Amino acid sequence: MSAAINGKFKEIVGSDNFWDEPADLMCYSYDSAFEKPVPPDMVVKPSDYDQVQKVIQLCRDADIPLITRGAGTNLSGGTVPVSGGCVMLTTGLNKILEVNTEDLYAVTQSGVVTAKFAEHISDHGLLYPPDPGSMKMSTMGGNVAENAGGLRALKYGVTSDYLMGVKFFDMDGNLVIGGGRTVKLVTGYNLPGLMVSSEGMLGVMVELIMKIVPVPEAKKSMLVSFGDVIKASETVSKIIQAKILPATLELMDNFTIKTVEEATNIGLPVDADALLLIEVDGHPEAVEDEYRKVIDICESLGGSVKVAENEQERDALWEARRKSLSSLARLRPTLILEDATVPRSRIPEMMQAVQNIRKKYDLTIGTFGHAGDGNLHPTILTDKRDEQEMARVEKAIDEIFETALKLDGTISGEHGIGSAKAKYLESELGKGSLIFMDKLKKGLDPKGLLNPHKMGL
Ligand SMILES: Cc1cc2nc3c(=O)[nH]c(=O)nc-3n(C[C@H](O)[C@H](O)[C@H](O)COP(=O)(O)OP(=O)(O)OC[C@H]3O[C@@H](n4cnc5c(N)ncnc54)[C@H](O)[C@@H]3O)c2cc1C
């Protein structure tokens, strides 16, 4: 990039918030997905809305691709600057602006880290439920742009269920305001809805209004081990058929159990073929009733139940689940995490299919995930330097997605499309939807500068 252009960026954000040395650019050439790294031409970190607007306008006028980046934890290649350009970090927009405990909402800047936001809400005696596994790093803006889910999604929903309002800049630098602070609001198009899952392709979000909720009075967590992973999967449907909606209903297969135990020594039953981690919450009497019913259902399907007796045991249980991905990641040089999702009644079929695919392609796959919402994470452990194995991995991934679609599911429950899943998008949505998305994108960003080529657009 020319010295003149770089000088203009530095004028906007200051020299301390501008980087173009090769070693710095390398750090922003990749994210948490398994995609080919491509370095940007420069990285900038604005610290207020005025700077964001000026960076956008400079990119528009100089035809520079603009990639908005929160923490770069996305798992779909959403922040890889595939045509170079300017990576704009949102982490300088890091203030929580308001918590309204009467009207139950909070206003936050988009670069605030999710866990920091949730802790702040908790300090006010309230709850922000979406809790992605990456919450200690991910940003609120990244959560909206990917519609992040979490362990509590089954009962409490995902990020979009909490987004009430948004402020964002379009590619001309216009400040767009959508939604607001009221529970009901039908003013104009649903612009917060438009920004959900927009993956940095339609605008740059700077401020969000998020719904917050009362903390449940009671909760009960349990760990249920099964001798047969298919029985564990069937148990998931049975619990929900019994009209019980646990806050959390997670599954780990035997490979994942053993790997997590090796890494953490938490005391997981390594001989179990599968584990369900279940938490019910709500009014104390309802919790008492529901947790007894859950135990009966689990035992009737061969499960052996251990209830967490105190906060320490409960924390250990959830720590085990949260450590699944990082524990698996220690085993081989390359980890590919998928998030094919099916209606939860089809979980046993999906589990069986993943097992068959693992055997057919002779791969190491650990499966864990949000079984209660049909969102499994088959995690392939491999080595990208082994071309033969990688060819088998690619075929296995194709089959995992084909199976999910055959079972009326989706290629992505929560990780988004980015570059990683672009080639599968048409098979789920059809050509008409892609044409519509392309028209929308071209209307808002005629030069195609905002996060170009993602979702195949
Ligand atoms: C260990 C681990 C565990 C994870 N667990 C979960 C999980 O449980 N549930 C889940 O849903 N995901 C999970 N993820 C995926 C990831 O954390 C989420 O997708 C998260 O929402 C990304 O946030 P981020 O701030 O890192 O966004 P980034 O990765 O920086 O960006 C993601 C996308 O959002 C866009 N974007 C970011 N900020 C803005 C903004 N302000 N305005 C416009 N566009 C923007 C980017 O351009 C990009 O397309 C996990 C990832 C890891 C590494």
XYZ file of C-alpha atoms and ligand atoms in Angstrom:
510
model
C 0.000 0.000 0.000
C 1.290 3.503 -0.774
C 2.907 5.612 1.931
C 0.265 8.284 1.279
C -2.629 5.915 2.060
C -0.862 4.533 5.128
C -0.301 8.098 6.282
C -4.055 8.771 6.020
C -4.869 5.714 8.133
C -2.324 6.845 10.734
C -3.856 10.316 10.761
C -7.235 8.767 11.598
C -6.299 6.198 14.280
C -2.848 7.422 15.367
C 0.486 5.683 14.646
C 0.142 3.498 17.770
C -3.040 1.948 16.394
C -1.726 1.209 12.905
C 0.361 -1.819 11.880
C 1.873 -2.833 8.536
C 5.020 -4.766 9.465
C 5.005 -8.317 7.969
C 5.207 -9.972 11.417
C 2.173 -7.995 12.614
C 0.213 -8.658 9.430
C 0.863 -12.394 9.788
C -1.045 -12.365 13.105
C -4.176 -11.227 11.278
C -3.841 -13.585 8.297
C -5.833 -16.339 9.987
C -8.524 -16.944 12.574
C -9.685 -20.047 14.436
C -10.817 -21.933 11.318
C -8.742 -24.294 9.229
C -8.286 -22.008 6.198
C -5.304 -20.849 4.146
C -3.803 -17.741 5.811
C -3.728 -14.510 3.775
C -2.150 -11.395 5.346
C -3.906 -8.025 5.126
C -2.128 -4.884 3.884
C -2.623 -3.084 7.175
C -4.337 -3.377 10.549
C -6.038 -0.465 12.325
C -7.649 -0.174 15.743
C -10.064 2.758 16.023
C -10.992 3.906 19.500
C -14.204 5.823 18.753
C -17.085 5.933 16.264
C -15.676 8.929 14.412
C -12.488 6.990 13.638
C -14.512 3.945 12.517
C -16.479 6.145 10.110
C -13.335 7.743 8.670
C -11.592 4.370 8.180
C -14.653 3.085 6.304
C -14.799 6.156 4.080
C -11.079 5.960 3.319
C -11.437 2.279 2.358
C -14.408 3.124 0.119
C -12.637 6.022 -1.607
C -9.363 4.105 -2.093
C -11.063 0.772 -3.034
C -9.511 -1.092 -0.091
C -11.254 -4.262 1.169
C -12.316 -3.833 4.812
C -12.428 -6.788 7.194
C -13.942 -6.119 10.611
C -12.365 -8.289 13.297
C -13.353 -8.831 16.924
C -11.255 -11.534 18.607
C -10.809 -13.716 15.514
C -12.258 -16.769 17.277
C -14.722 -17.594 14.493
C -14.514 -21.105 13.134
C -15.448 -20.442 9.494
C -12.624 -18.274 8.121
C -14.810 -15.183 8.527
C -11.920 -12.794 9.209
C -9.317 -14.120 6.771
C -8.561 -11.171 4.449
C -8.784 -13.268 1.279
C -8.127 -10.262 -1.018
C -5.815 -8.406 1.383
C -6.957 -4.967 2.474
C -7.490 -3.386 5.861
C -8.297 -5.364 8.999
C -10.189 -3.119 11.413
C -10.073 -4.312 15.018
C -13.115 -3.515 17.150
C -11.327 -4.155 20.426
C -10.810 -0.416 20.945
C -14.608 -0.074 21.260
C -14.598 -1.678 24.677
C -17.045 0.180 26.917
C -20.262 -1.046 28.501
C -22.385 2.103 28.322
C -25.522 1.347 30.343
C -27.184 -1.382 32.393
C -30.881 -0.790 32.978
C -32.073 -3.117 35.734
C -35.650 -1.815 35.563
C -36.218 -2.269 31.849
C -33.827 -5.233 31.603
C -31.429 -4.230 28.860
C -27.797 -3.190 28.571
C -26.006 -1.069 25.989
C -22.510 -2.112 25.006
C -19.897 -1.246 22.438
C -19.247 -4.030 19.965
C -15.643 -4.791 20.965
C -16.483 -5.679 24.579
C -15.433 -9.246 25.420
C -18.478 -11.489 25.976
C -17.386 -12.781 29.409
C -16.671 -9.239 30.592
C -20.160 -8.188 29.508
C -21.766 -11.233 31.198
C -19.795 -10.605 34.429
C -20.836 -6.956 34.457
C -24.489 -7.980 34.079
C -24.031 -10.572 36.831
C -22.618 -7.847 39.128
C -26.011 -6.151 38.708
C -27.762 -9.354 39.854
C -28.980 -10.250 36.351
C -28.138 -12.758 33.631
C -26.945 -12.480 30.034
C -27.515 -16.105 28.951
C -25.576 -16.635 25.671
C -22.327 -18.327 26.739
C -20.251 -19.494 23.767
C -17.277 -21.680 24.696
C -15.036 -18.847 23.492
C -16.656 -16.199 25.709
C -13.440 -15.308 27.533
C -12.076 -14.034 24.187
C -14.949 -13.424 21.737
C -16.518 -9.984 21.351
C -20.173 -9.005 21.498
C -20.032 -7.714 17.895
C -18.513 -11.000 16.709
C -21.273 -12.866 18.583
C -23.982 -10.923 16.744
C -22.220 -11.202 13.369
C -22.048 -15.019 13.806
C -25.204 -15.405 15.909
C -23.222 -17.291 18.534
C -24.902 -19.931 20.655
C -23.687 -21.539 23.833
C -24.335 -24.174 26.446
C -27.607 -22.542 27.558
C -29.109 -22.153 24.057
C -31.629 -24.976 24.493
C -33.705 -23.074 27.036
C -32.471 -19.496 26.681
C -31.808 -19.164 22.953
C -28.864 -17.683 21.054
C -27.400 -14.176 20.613
C -30.151 -13.041 18.192
C -32.760 -13.703 20.908
C -31.109 -10.970 23.013
C -30.357 -8.325 20.383
C -32.808 -5.436 20.780
C -30.960 -2.672 18.970
C -27.873 -1.915 16.932
C -25.846 1.022 15.650
C -23.679 0.317 12.638
C -21.901 2.123 9.831
C -22.658 1.168 6.257
C -19.957 1.148 3.569
C -20.558 4.848 2.864
C -19.961 5.702 6.502
C -23.637 6.453 7.256
C -24.571 5.727 10.860
C -27.561 3.361 10.799
C -29.716 2.849 13.890
C -32.065 -0.133 14.196
C -34.225 -1.403 17.044
C -34.189 0.230 20.477
C -34.862 -0.067 24.178
C -38.492 -1.208 24.096
C -39.729 -4.785 24.182
C -42.022 -4.045 21.246
C -40.774 -2.089 18.257
C -41.822 -2.235 14.602
C -40.156 0.869 13.209
C -38.948 0.174 9.696
C -37.084 -2.916 8.570
C -35.739 -5.245 11.250
C -32.170 -3.929 10.998
C -30.868 -5.726 14.112
C -32.163 -8.943 12.471
C -30.328 -8.045 9.272
C -27.031 -7.687 11.129
C -27.411 -11.099 12.826
C -25.189 -13.617 10.975
C -24.083 -10.857 8.570
C -20.422 -11.887 9.074
C -19.007 -8.385 8.588
C -20.408 -8.176 5.043
C -23.165 -5.562 5.404
C -21.830 -2.997 7.876
C -19.607 -2.413 10.893
C -21.472 -2.662 14.199
C -20.308 -0.258 16.898
C -23.046 -0.427 19.549
C -25.560 -3.022 20.665
C -28.581 -3.035 22.956
C -28.905 -6.468 24.570
C -31.788 -7.930 26.540
C -30.891 -9.250 29.999
C -32.987 -11.525 32.237
C -33.460 -12.410 35.927
C -31.126 -15.063 37.344
C -32.945 -18.390 37.905
C -33.503 -19.021 41.626
C -32.305 -22.614 41.629
C -30.383 -25.059 39.464
C -29.315 -28.669 39.555
C -26.532 -30.178 37.431
C -25.888 -33.831 36.742
C -23.544 -36.052 34.831
C -25.060 -39.169 33.273
C -22.880 -41.941 31.857
C -24.108 -44.404 29.244
C -22.684 -47.683 27.941
C -23.999 -46.849 24.470
C -23.727 -43.486 22.718
C -26.909 -44.099 20.694
C -28.886 -44.643 23.934
C -27.461 -41.355 25.231
C -28.643 -39.623 22.047
C -32.122 -41.159 22.389
C -32.294 -39.892 25.965
C -31.986 -36.314 24.686
C -35.253 -36.600 22.696
C -37.010 -38.447 25.527
C -36.255 -35.644 28.004
C -37.684 -33.022 25.682
C -40.672 -35.197 24.749
C -41.423 -35.270 28.488
C -41.878 -31.460 28.186
C -38.753 -30.696 30.202
C -36.505 -27.993 28.805
C -33.143 -28.180 30.579
C -30.988 -25.042 30.486
C -28.187 -27.246 29.214
C -28.074 -30.695 27.655
C -24.596 -31.527 26.351
C -23.100 -34.750 25.020
C -19.547 -36.107 24.933
C -18.530 -39.334 23.195
C -16.024 -41.807 24.645
C -13.059 -40.451 22.717
C -13.752 -36.934 23.988
C -14.311 -38.153 27.578
C -10.954 -39.939 27.649
C -9.139 -37.008 26.066
C -10.627 -34.448 28.474
C -9.870 -36.681 31.460
C -6.261 -37.135 30.351
C -5.895 -33.366 30.068
C -7.720 -32.348 33.253
C -7.969 -35.244 35.771
C -11.455 -34.036 36.669
C -12.583 -37.616 37.398
C -14.756 -38.350 34.354
C -15.881 -41.985 33.889
C -13.482 -42.958 31.083
C -15.206 -46.304 30.465
C -18.518 -44.689 29.540
C -19.394 -44.774 25.831
C -21.012 -41.350 26.217
C -21.862 -38.722 28.801
C -24.756 -36.333 29.038
C -24.202 -33.184 31.091
C -27.562 -31.799 32.124
C -28.627 -28.719 34.074
C -32.197 -27.766 34.936
C -32.929 -24.349 36.397
C -35.844 -22.136 37.410
C -38.160 -21.949 40.424
C -36.875 -24.277 43.200
C -40.018 -26.457 43.191
C -39.989 -26.822 39.402
C -36.282 -27.680 39.485
C -36.858 -30.354 42.136
C -39.660 -31.896 40.075
C -37.825 -31.713 36.731
C -34.524 -33.074 37.934
C -36.220 -36.131 39.424
C -38.043 -36.745 36.145
C -34.766 -36.344 34.207
C -33.092 -38.930 36.463
C -35.966 -41.398 35.866
C -35.745 -40.958 32.086
C -31.946 -41.342 32.042
C -32.052 -44.464 34.224
C -34.826 -46.017 32.142
C -32.477 -45.803 29.130
C -29.527 -47.322 30.981
C -27.869 -44.119 32.208
C -26.021 -43.911 35.502
C -26.610 -40.521 37.155
C -24.279 -38.481 39.391
C -25.753 -35.231 40.708
C -23.388 -32.339 41.512
C -23.705 -31.888 45.286
C -22.175 -28.440 45.513
C -20.953 -25.480 43.469
C -17.429 -26.953 43.230
C -18.691 -30.216 41.704
C -20.944 -28.259 39.361
C -18.057 -26.093 38.184
C -15.899 -29.179 37.571
C -18.647 -30.653 35.413
C -18.936 -27.624 33.169
C -15.190 -27.150 33.124
C -14.980 -30.658 31.645
C -17.342 -29.683 28.844
C -15.631 -26.359 28.203
C -12.254 -28.107 27.978
C -13.466 -30.531 25.263
C -12.144 -28.577 22.320
C -8.815 -27.527 23.818
C -8.177 -31.083 25.100
C -8.836 -32.599 21.666
C -6.639 -29.924 20.074
C -3.589 -31.251 21.968
C -3.664 -34.605 20.180
C -2.789 -33.817 16.561
C -1.381 -30.813 14.687
C -4.617 -29.967 12.831
C -8.119 -29.754 14.253
C -11.232 -29.254 12.154
C -14.391 -28.570 14.139
C -17.742 -28.866 12.392
C -21.159 -27.762 13.565
C -23.649 -29.601 11.366
C -26.975 -29.431 13.185
C -30.109 -31.543 12.949
C -33.581 -31.469 14.521
C -32.885 -32.994 17.940
C -35.096 -36.026 17.293
C -32.582 -36.959 14.545
C -29.529 -36.838 16.861
C -29.273 -40.655 17.184
C -29.181 -40.968 13.360
C -26.569 -38.205 13.121
C -24.403 -39.797 15.836
C -24.592 -43.138 14.036
C -23.709 -41.485 10.719
C -20.645 -39.748 12.217
C -19.449 -43.071 13.614
C -19.883 -44.731 10.200
C -18.054 -41.870 8.451
C -15.188 -42.090 10.966
C -14.759 -45.826 10.240
C -15.232 -45.468 6.468
C -12.484 -42.841 6.130
C -10.276 -44.210 8.934
C -10.128 -40.899 10.797
C -9.884 -39.753 14.390
C -13.120 -37.920 15.230
C -14.198 -36.861 18.708
C -17.813 -35.748 18.988
C -19.247 -33.481 21.638
C -21.765 -30.691 21.546
C -25.080 -29.162 22.292
C -27.169 -32.304 21.903
C -30.263 -30.598 23.283
C -30.432 -28.295 20.297
C -29.262 -30.879 17.768
C -25.926 -29.087 17.389
C -23.108 -31.635 17.474
C -19.438 -30.824 16.965
C -17.746 -33.734 15.193
C -14.093 -32.728 15.612
C -11.614 -34.200 13.159
C -8.035 -34.529 14.394
C -5.554 -34.715 11.574
C -2.334 -33.314 10.128
C -2.574 -30.907 7.211
C 0.848 -32.073 5.946
C -0.523 -35.571 5.273
C -2.099 -35.128 1.836
C -3.668 -38.590 1.716
C -5.353 -38.177 5.065
C -6.500 -34.656 4.162
C -8.212 -36.009 1.025
C -10.141 -38.433 3.260
C -10.951 -35.605 5.694
C -12.471 -33.549 2.898
C -14.682 -36.443 1.805
C -15.724 -37.059 5.410
C -16.725 -33.408 5.844
C -18.762 -33.508 2.620
C -20.582 -36.572 3.940
C -21.218 -35.043 7.358
C -22.907 -32.042 5.708
C -24.838 -34.204 3.210
C -26.124 -36.299 6.108
C -27.173 -33.239 8.125
C -29.145 -31.884 5.150
C -30.761 -35.283 4.486
C -31.892 -35.284 8.115
C -33.575 -31.850 7.625
C -30.687 -30.102 9.354
C -28.241 -27.349 8.472
C -24.553 -27.051 7.588
C -24.043 -24.539 10.399
C -25.800 -24.281 13.728
C -23.594 -21.516 15.118
C -20.206 -21.136 13.430
C -21.340 -19.358 10.263
C -20.288 -19.782 6.641
C -17.279 -17.497 6.005
C -14.967 -19.075 3.444
C -14.959 -22.517 5.036
C -18.522 -23.538 4.181
C -19.275 -21.301 1.186
C -19.273 -24.208 -1.244
C -22.055 -25.980 0.652
C -24.381 -22.988 0.984
C -26.350 -23.481 -2.237
C -27.152 -27.102 -1.388
C -28.942 -25.879 1.746
C -30.515 -22.606 0.562
C -30.969 -23.057 -3.200
C -29.932 -20.721 -6.005
C -32.738 -18.168 -5.465
C -31.537 -17.409 -1.938
C -27.960 -16.889 -3.085
C -29.132 -14.519 -5.841
C -31.180 -12.579 -3.268
C -28.222 -12.360 -0.865
C -25.977 -11.246 -3.710
C -28.439 -8.461 -4.694
C -28.672 -7.310 -1.081
C -24.891 -7.263 -0.749
C -24.389 -5.404 -4.046
C -27.066 -2.845 -3.120
C -25.379 -2.017 0.193
C -21.768 -2.461 -0.890
C -21.586 -1.991 -4.678
C -17.783 -2.186 -4.791
C -17.795 -5.440 -2.797
C -15.324 -4.108 -0.222
C -16.883 -5.308 3.048
C -15.345 -8.681 3.881
C -15.202 -9.750 0.219
C -15.820 -13.278 -1.104
C -17.285 -14.618 2.140
C -20.349 -16.903 1.766
C -19.237 -17.266 -1.873
C -20.502 -13.713 -2.646
C -12.486 -22.507 21.616
C -13.671 -21.961 20.862
C -14.945 -22.226 21.324
C -16.053 -21.722 20.634
N -17.304 -21.985 21.123
C -18.382 -21.474 20.486
C -19.689 -21.734 20.979
O -19.876 -22.400 22.001
N -20.732 -21.207 20.304
C -20.556 -20.454 19.169
O -21.547 -19.996 18.596
N -19.336 -20.217 18.676
C -18.241 -20.683 19.304
N -16.995 -20.431 18.804
C -16.857 -19.603 17.592
C -16.619 -18.091 17.844
O -16.115 -17.840 19.117
C -17.887 -17.269 17.607
O -18.228 -17.326 16.242
C -17.787 -15.804 18.036
O -19.052 -15.212 17.896
C -16.775 -14.977 17.221
O -16.547 -13.753 17.911
P -15.236 -12.899 17.606
O -15.324 -11.645 18.372
O -14.032 -13.702 17.777
O -15.479 -12.560 16.061
P -14.421 -12.657 14.881
O -13.953 -14.044 14.723
O -13.409 -11.596 15.013
O -15.380 -12.287 13.655
C -16.403 -13.161 13.254
C -17.207 -12.513 12.118
O -17.901 -11.386 12.631
C -17.551 -10.211 11.917
N -17.524 -9.130 12.903
C -16.858 -9.102 14.082
N -17.132 -7.973 14.748
C -17.987 -7.260 13.970
C -18.621 -5.984 14.092
N -18.427 -5.204 15.155
N -19.425 -5.562 13.078
C -19.619 -6.324 11.989
N -19.052 -7.539 11.813
C -18.246 -7.999 12.791
C -16.212 -10.510 11.275
O -16.007 -9.755 10.116
C -16.350 -11.996 10.978
O -17.041 -12.203 9.763
C -15.862 -20.939 19.457
C -14.561 -20.680 19.001
C -13.476 -21.187 19.687
C -12.104 -20.865 19.171
